[in-house]
Amino acid sequence: MGLLSLIARPPNLSHTSVYMQHRLFTLVGAALALPAIATAQVTPIGPFVGDHSDGFETQTAGQFDTCLVGRMFNNNGDLCSATGSATMHVTGGWGFMCSIPPHSGGRLFGSAGGPAEFLFDTDITSFGGYFGTNSWASGNPNNDFVTVTFYDRNGGQIDSVVATVTADCQYNWNGWSSTQGIASVVVTNSAFGGGFVNLDDMEISSGPTGLGTTFCTSNTNSTGQVAECSAAGSAQVAANNVTLEADDLPLMSFGFFLASQTAASTPNPGGSQGILCLGGQIGRYVGPGQIQNSGMSGSISLAIDLTSMPQPAGTTAVTAGQTWRFQAWFRDSNPTVTSNFSNGLEIMFQ
């Protein structure tokens, strides 16, 4: 049972009182724990869809609170001031050095002073979202002014990392995974007392996260389902560890993967019954062993080489900061012989 579950809110306890109890439990746990920082570390990951998502659309907006009014992540956590001050704020936009809108939807989060702390009822292993700011100090040419610190259930620090946040009111994805359970995450700006980091479209997961996000849906195939393209591995270019997979294909059907940096939505290209989600320069994985049969599982998979991505004019290497998009193309009979496509999958590489 998680810590916040143990101190469930009775009617006579205010939101602030619950938060202060949590901090007391954390401090006591930290005092009893070993002094050394835990050996587990967090590693960056690309955009993912977690067990729970939150875009601050359900929390109370327009006021400043110690903890947001309205719990986070489908009632699985809270977002509070790490210093206990009434500075947590949800709004439809925020202006200072520049004006920042929501990343999506109608709301975003920001602290009006002091670090913000995510508190989870049960341990998570992956955390991420879109980070921006309208407030920064001069002298940060490397944009290294926002730190994210991860803590375990005893209050021990797991790791502390620098987030990618640019001084221009633009959003950047930041995500991490940990081999050790994460009980809380603190986001701190180096300026303005640690506040004024804007967040939106947050994700958490307690298990493995799929690599990348879907961005386009094709049509159903002869199985009655839309084929699903997914990926596993790492968004780190240096790791060169990405495996593509396509599921829910017709049985005993030949197919292969496509790759492009451009998204599109083209219905029925060349007589296909699906939707081509890629545009621009589209590469095909049609080399030896790359055209595969789905067999009796209705699936194909391929480990790709990030140093040799197929393109019409030859191969190219992925570089950090690029977003690549993938899709599976396969034979179908629906009811006559034709072809179809999976959904589109995009991966932002780091």
Coordinates of C-alpha atoms in Angstrom, one line a residue:
M1 CA 0.0 0.0 0.0
G2 CA 1.4 3.4 -0.9
L3 CA 2.2 6.1 1.6
L4 CA -0.6 8.4 0.6
S5 CA -3.0 5.5 0.9
L6 CA -1.9 5.0 4.5
I7 CA -2.7 8.6 5.3
A8 CA -6.0 8.7 3.3
R9 CA -7.8 12.0 3.6
P10 CA -10.5 12.1 6.3
P11 CA -13.1 14.8 5.9
N12 CA -11.6 17.1 8.5
L13 CA -8.1 17.1 7.0
S14 CA -7.2 19.9 4.5
H15 CA -5.2 19.3 1.4
T16 CA -2.3 21.1 3.0
S17 CA -2.5 19.0 6.1
V18 CA -2.2 15.8 4.1
Y19 CA 0.8 17.2 2.2
M20 CA 2.6 18.1 5.5
Q21 CA 1.9 14.6 6.9
H22 CA 3.5 13.2 3.7
R23 CA 6.6 15.4 4.2
L24 CA 6.8 14.3 7.8
F25 CA 6.7 10.6 6.8
T26 CA 9.3 11.3 4.2
L27 CA 11.7 13.1 6.5
V28 CA 11.3 10.3 9.1
G29 CA 12.0 7.7 6.5
A30 CA 15.0 9.5 5.2
A31 CA 16.4 9.7 8.7
L32 CA 16.1 6.0 9.2
A33 CA 17.5 5.2 5.8
L34 CA 21.2 4.7 5.0
P35 CA 22.9 8.0 4.2
A36 CA 24.2 7.0 0.8
I37 CA 22.3 7.9 -2.3
A38 CA 20.7 4.8 -3.9
T39 CA 22.8 3.2 -6.5
A40 CA 20.0 2.9 -9.1
Q41 CA 19.9 5.6 -11.7
V42 CA 17.4 7.0 -14.1
T43 CA 17.9 7.0 -17.9
P44 CA 16.3 9.2 -20.5
I45 CA 13.5 7.8 -22.6
G46 CA 11.5 9.1 -25.5
P47 CA 7.8 10.0 -25.5
F48 CA 5.6 7.2 -24.3
V49 CA 2.0 6.6 -23.3
G50 CA 2.0 5.4 -19.7
D51 CA -0.3 3.7 -17.3
H52 CA -1.7 7.1 -16.4
S53 CA -1.7 10.5 -18.2
D54 CA -2.5 14.0 -17.0
G55 CA -2.8 17.3 -18.9
F56 CA -4.2 19.4 -16.0
E57 CA -7.6 19.5 -17.5
T58 CA -9.4 18.2 -14.4
Q59 CA -7.6 20.2 -11.7
T60 CA -9.0 23.5 -10.3
A61 CA -7.6 26.4 -12.4
G62 CA -7.1 30.1 -11.6
Q63 CA -6.0 29.8 -8.0
F64 CA -2.7 29.3 -6.1
D65 CA -2.6 26.2 -3.8
T66 CA -0.1 24.3 -1.7
C67 CA -1.3 21.2 -3.6
L68 CA -3.4 21.3 -6.8
V69 CA -7.1 20.8 -6.0
G70 CA -7.9 17.7 -7.9
R71 CA -5.7 14.7 -7.7
M72 CA -3.2 13.7 -10.5
F73 CA -3.0 10.7 -12.8
N74 CA -6.6 9.3 -12.3
N75 CA -6.5 9.6 -8.5
N76 CA -3.0 8.0 -8.2
G77 CA -1.0 11.0 -7.0
D78 CA -0.7 14.7 -6.2
L79 CA 1.3 17.7 -7.3
C80 CA 2.4 20.0 -4.4
S81 CA 4.8 22.7 -3.5
A82 CA 8.1 21.1 -2.3
T83 CA 8.4 23.9 0.3
G84 CA 4.7 23.9 1.4
S85 CA 3.9 27.3 -0.1
A86 CA 0.7 28.2 -1.9
T87 CA 2.3 28.5 -5.3
M88 CA 0.9 25.6 -7.4
H89 CA -1.1 27.0 -10.3
V90 CA -3.1 25.7 -13.3
T91 CA -4.0 28.2 -16.0
G92 CA -4.8 28.5 -19.7
G93 CA -1.6 30.5 -20.4
W94 CA 1.1 32.3 -18.6
G95 CA 3.1 35.4 -19.6
F96 CA 6.3 36.9 -18.2
M97 CA 9.5 37.0 -20.3
C98 CA 7.3 35.5 -23.0
S99 CA 3.9 33.9 -23.1
I100 CA 3.5 30.2 -23.0
P101 CA 0.3 28.4 -24.0
P102 CA -0.7 24.8 -23.1
H103 CA 1.1 22.1 -25.0
S104 CA -2.3 20.6 -25.8
G105 CA -5.8 21.1 -24.5
G106 CA -6.8 24.2 -22.6
R107 CA -4.5 24.2 -19.5
L108 CA -1.0 23.9 -18.3
F109 CA 0.8 23.8 -14.9
G110 CA 3.3 26.2 -13.3
S111 CA 4.7 27.0 -9.9
A112 CA 4.6 30.7 -9.0
G113 CA 7.6 30.1 -6.6
G114 CA 9.5 27.1 -5.3
P115 CA 10.0 23.6 -6.7
A116 CA 7.0 21.4 -7.6
E117 CA 6.8 17.9 -6.3
F118 CA 4.9 15.0 -7.8
L119 CA 3.8 12.5 -5.1
F120 CA 2.8 9.0 -6.2
D121 CA 0.6 6.6 -4.2
T122 CA 2.5 3.6 -5.4
D123 CA 6.0 3.4 -6.9
I124 CA 6.4 4.2 -10.6
T125 CA 9.3 3.3 -12.9
S126 CA 8.8 5.9 -15.7
F127 CA 8.0 9.6 -15.7
G128 CA 7.8 12.2 -18.4
G129 CA 6.0 15.1 -20.0
Y130 CA 6.5 18.3 -21.9
F131 CA 8.6 21.0 -20.1
G132 CA 8.8 24.7 -20.9
T133 CA 9.3 28.0 -19.1
N134 CA 8.4 31.7 -19.5
S135 CA 10.9 32.7 -16.8
W136 CA 14.7 32.2 -16.8
A137 CA 17.9 33.8 -15.6
S138 CA 20.5 35.1 -18.1
G139 CA 23.8 33.2 -18.5
N140 CA 22.4 29.8 -19.3
P141 CA 23.6 29.2 -22.9
N142 CA 23.4 25.4 -22.5
N143 CA 19.8 25.5 -21.1
D144 CA 20.9 23.6 -18.1
F145 CA 18.8 25.4 -15.5
V146 CA 16.0 22.9 -14.6
T147 CA 16.8 19.9 -12.5
V148 CA 14.6 16.9 -11.9
T149 CA 15.3 14.8 -8.7
F150 CA 13.9 11.4 -8.1
Y151 CA 13.2 10.0 -4.6
D152 CA 12.4 6.5 -3.2
R153 CA 9.7 5.7 -0.7
N154 CA 12.1 6.3 2.2
G155 CA 13.0 9.8 1.0
G156 CA 16.3 8.7 -0.3
Q157 CA 17.5 10.3 -3.5
I158 CA 17.7 8.0 -6.5
D159 CA 19.1 10.4 -9.0
S160 CA 19.1 14.0 -10.1
V161 CA 19.2 15.0 -13.8
V162 CA 19.1 18.1 -15.9
A163 CA 16.0 18.5 -18.0
T164 CA 15.9 19.9 -21.6
V165 CA 14.2 23.3 -21.1
T166 CA 14.7 26.1 -23.6
A167 CA 14.4 29.8 -22.7
D168 CA 11.7 30.6 -25.3
C169 CA 8.3 29.5 -24.1
Q170 CA 8.5 26.3 -26.3
Y171 CA 7.9 22.8 -25.0
N172 CA 10.5 20.0 -25.0
W173 CA 9.8 16.4 -24.1
N174 CA 11.6 15.0 -21.1
G175 CA 11.2 11.5 -19.9
W176 CA 13.1 9.0 -17.7
S177 CA 12.9 5.4 -16.5
S178 CA 14.4 3.9 -13.4
T179 CA 15.3 0.4 -12.2
Q180 CA 14.3 1.5 -8.7
G181 CA 10.8 2.5 -7.7
I182 CA 10.1 6.2 -7.7
A183 CA 7.9 7.6 -5.0
S184 CA 8.2 11.3 -5.8
V185 CA 9.8 13.7 -8.3
V186 CA 10.8 17.3 -7.7
V187 CA 11.2 19.8 -10.5
T188 CA 13.4 22.8 -9.7
N189 CA 14.3 25.9 -11.7
S190 CA 17.7 27.5 -11.0
A191 CA 16.0 31.0 -11.0
F192 CA 13.1 32.6 -9.2
G193 CA 13.4 30.4 -6.1
G194 CA 12.9 27.2 -8.1
G195 CA 9.5 27.9 -9.7
F196 CA 8.2 29.0 -13.0
V197 CA 8.7 25.7 -14.8
N198 CA 5.7 25.0 -17.0
L199 CA 4.5 21.4 -17.5
D200 CA 1.8 19.7 -19.6
D201 CA 0.8 16.3 -20.9
M202 CA 2.5 14.3 -18.2
E203 CA 2.9 10.5 -18.2
I204 CA 3.7 7.9 -15.6
S205 CA 4.1 4.1 -15.7
S206 CA 4.9 1.4 -13.2
G207 CA 5.9 -1.2 -15.8
P208 CA 7.8 -1.3 -19.1
T209 CA 6.9 1.5 -21.5
G210 CA 6.6 1.2 -25.2
L211 CA 9.0 3.3 -27.3
G212 CA 7.4 6.1 -29.3
T213 CA 3.9 7.3 -29.8
T214 CA 1.2 6.6 -32.4
F215 CA 0.2 9.5 -34.6
C216 CA -2.0 8.1 -37.4
T217 CA -4.6 5.3 -37.6
S218 CA -5.1 3.2 -40.7
N219 CA -8.1 1.1 -41.7
T220 CA -9.2 -2.3 -40.5
N221 CA -7.8 -5.2 -42.4
S222 CA -9.2 -8.7 -43.1
T223 CA -8.8 -9.7 -39.4
G224 CA -11.3 -7.0 -38.4
Q225 CA -8.6 -5.0 -36.6
V226 CA -6.2 -2.2 -37.4
A227 CA -2.6 -3.5 -37.5
E228 CA -0.5 -2.0 -34.7
C229 CA 3.0 -0.8 -35.2
S230 CA 5.1 -0.6 -32.0
A231 CA 8.7 -0.4 -30.9
A232 CA 10.9 -1.5 -28.0
G233 CA 14.4 -0.5 -27.0
S234 CA 15.9 2.9 -26.4
A235 CA 15.5 6.4 -27.9
Q236 CA 19.2 7.1 -27.3
V237 CA 20.9 7.2 -30.6
A238 CA 24.2 5.9 -29.1
A239 CA 22.5 2.8 -27.8
N240 CA 21.4 1.8 -31.4
N241 CA 18.7 -0.4 -29.9
V242 CA 15.3 -0.2 -31.6
T243 CA 13.1 -3.2 -32.6
L244 CA 10.0 -2.5 -34.6
E245 CA 7.0 -4.8 -34.4
A246 CA 3.7 -5.1 -36.2
D247 CA 0.8 -7.1 -34.8
D248 CA -2.8 -8.0 -35.8
L249 CA -1.7 -8.7 -39.4
P250 CA -3.5 -11.3 -41.5
L251 CA -2.0 -14.7 -40.9
M252 CA 0.7 -15.9 -43.4
S253 CA 0.9 -12.4 -44.9
F254 CA 4.1 -10.8 -46.2
G255 CA 5.0 -7.4 -45.0
F256 CA 7.8 -4.9 -44.3
F257 CA 8.4 -1.6 -42.5
L258 CA 8.6 1.9 -43.9
A259 CA 10.6 4.9 -42.4
S260 CA 10.4 8.6 -42.9
Q261 CA 10.9 11.8 -41.0
T262 CA 7.6 13.3 -42.4
A263 CA 4.1 12.6 -41.3
A264 CA 1.2 12.5 -43.7
S265 CA -2.2 10.8 -44.2
T266 CA -2.8 9.5 -47.7
P267 CA -5.9 7.2 -48.1
N268 CA -5.7 4.2 -50.4
P269 CA -2.3 4.9 -52.1
G270 CA -1.8 2.7 -55.2
G271 CA -5.1 0.9 -54.6
S272 CA -4.3 -0.1 -51.0
Q273 CA -7.2 -0.3 -48.6
G274 CA -5.2 1.4 -45.8
I275 CA -3.9 4.9 -45.0
L276 CA -0.2 5.8 -45.6
C277 CA 0.8 7.8 -42.6
L278 CA 4.2 8.8 -44.0
G279 CA 5.2 11.5 -46.5
G280 CA 8.3 13.1 -47.9
Q281 CA 11.3 10.7 -48.4
I282 CA 10.0 7.2 -47.5
G283 CA 12.5 4.4 -47.0
R284 CA 11.6 0.7 -47.3
Y285 CA 13.1 -2.2 -45.2
V286 CA 13.2 -4.6 -48.1
G287 CA 16.8 -5.9 -47.8
P288 CA 17.7 -9.5 -47.1
G289 CA 15.6 -10.9 -44.3
Q290 CA 13.6 -7.7 -43.9
I291 CA 10.5 -8.7 -45.8
Q292 CA 8.8 -11.1 -43.4
N293 CA 5.9 -13.5 -43.2
S294 CA 3.4 -13.0 -40.3
G295 CA 3.0 -16.7 -39.9
M296 CA 0.4 -18.1 -37.5
S297 CA 1.0 -15.3 -35.0
G298 CA 0.0 -12.4 -37.3
S299 CA 3.2 -10.5 -36.3
I300 CA 6.5 -9.4 -37.8
S301 CA 9.4 -7.7 -36.1
L302 CA 12.7 -6.2 -37.1
A303 CA 15.8 -4.9 -35.2
I304 CA 16.8 -1.8 -37.1
D305 CA 20.2 -0.1 -37.4
L306 CA 20.1 3.6 -36.6
T307 CA 23.3 4.2 -38.4
S308 CA 21.8 2.9 -41.7
M309 CA 18.2 4.1 -42.1
P310 CA 16.8 3.4 -45.6
Q311 CA 15.9 6.3 -47.8
P312 CA 15.2 6.6 -51.5
A313 CA 18.7 8.0 -52.3
G314 CA 20.5 5.5 -50.0
T315 CA 21.0 5.2 -46.2
T316 CA 21.4 7.8 -43.6
A317 CA 22.2 7.9 -39.9
V318 CA 19.8 9.0 -37.2
T319 CA 21.0 12.0 -35.1
A320 CA 19.9 13.2 -31.7
G321 CA 16.9 15.5 -31.9
Q322 CA 15.4 13.9 -35.0
T323 CA 11.9 12.4 -35.0
W324 CA 11.5 9.4 -37.3
R325 CA 8.2 7.8 -38.2
F326 CA 7.5 4.2 -39.0
Q327 CA 4.7 2.1 -40.4
A328 CA 4.2 -1.5 -41.6
W329 CA 2.9 -2.3 -45.1
F330 CA 1.5 -5.8 -45.7
R331 CA -0.5 -8.0 -48.1
D332 CA -4.2 -8.3 -47.4
S333 CA -7.3 -9.9 -48.9
N334 CA -10.3 -7.8 -48.0
P335 CA -12.0 -9.5 -49.9
T336 CA -9.8 -9.3 -53.0
V337 CA -6.0 -9.3 -53.0
T338 CA -4.8 -5.8 -52.0
S339 CA -2.5 -4.3 -49.3
N340 CA -3.0 -2.5 -46.1
F341 CA -1.0 -0.5 -43.5
S342 CA -0.6 -0.4 -39.7
N343 CA -0.9 2.7 -37.6
G344 CA 2.0 5.2 -37.7
L345 CA 4.6 5.3 -34.9
E346 CA 6.9 8.2 -34.2
I347 CA 10.1 8.2 -32.1
M348 CA 11.9 11.3 -31.0
F349 CA 15.6 10.3 -30.7
Q350 CA 18.0 11.7 -28.1

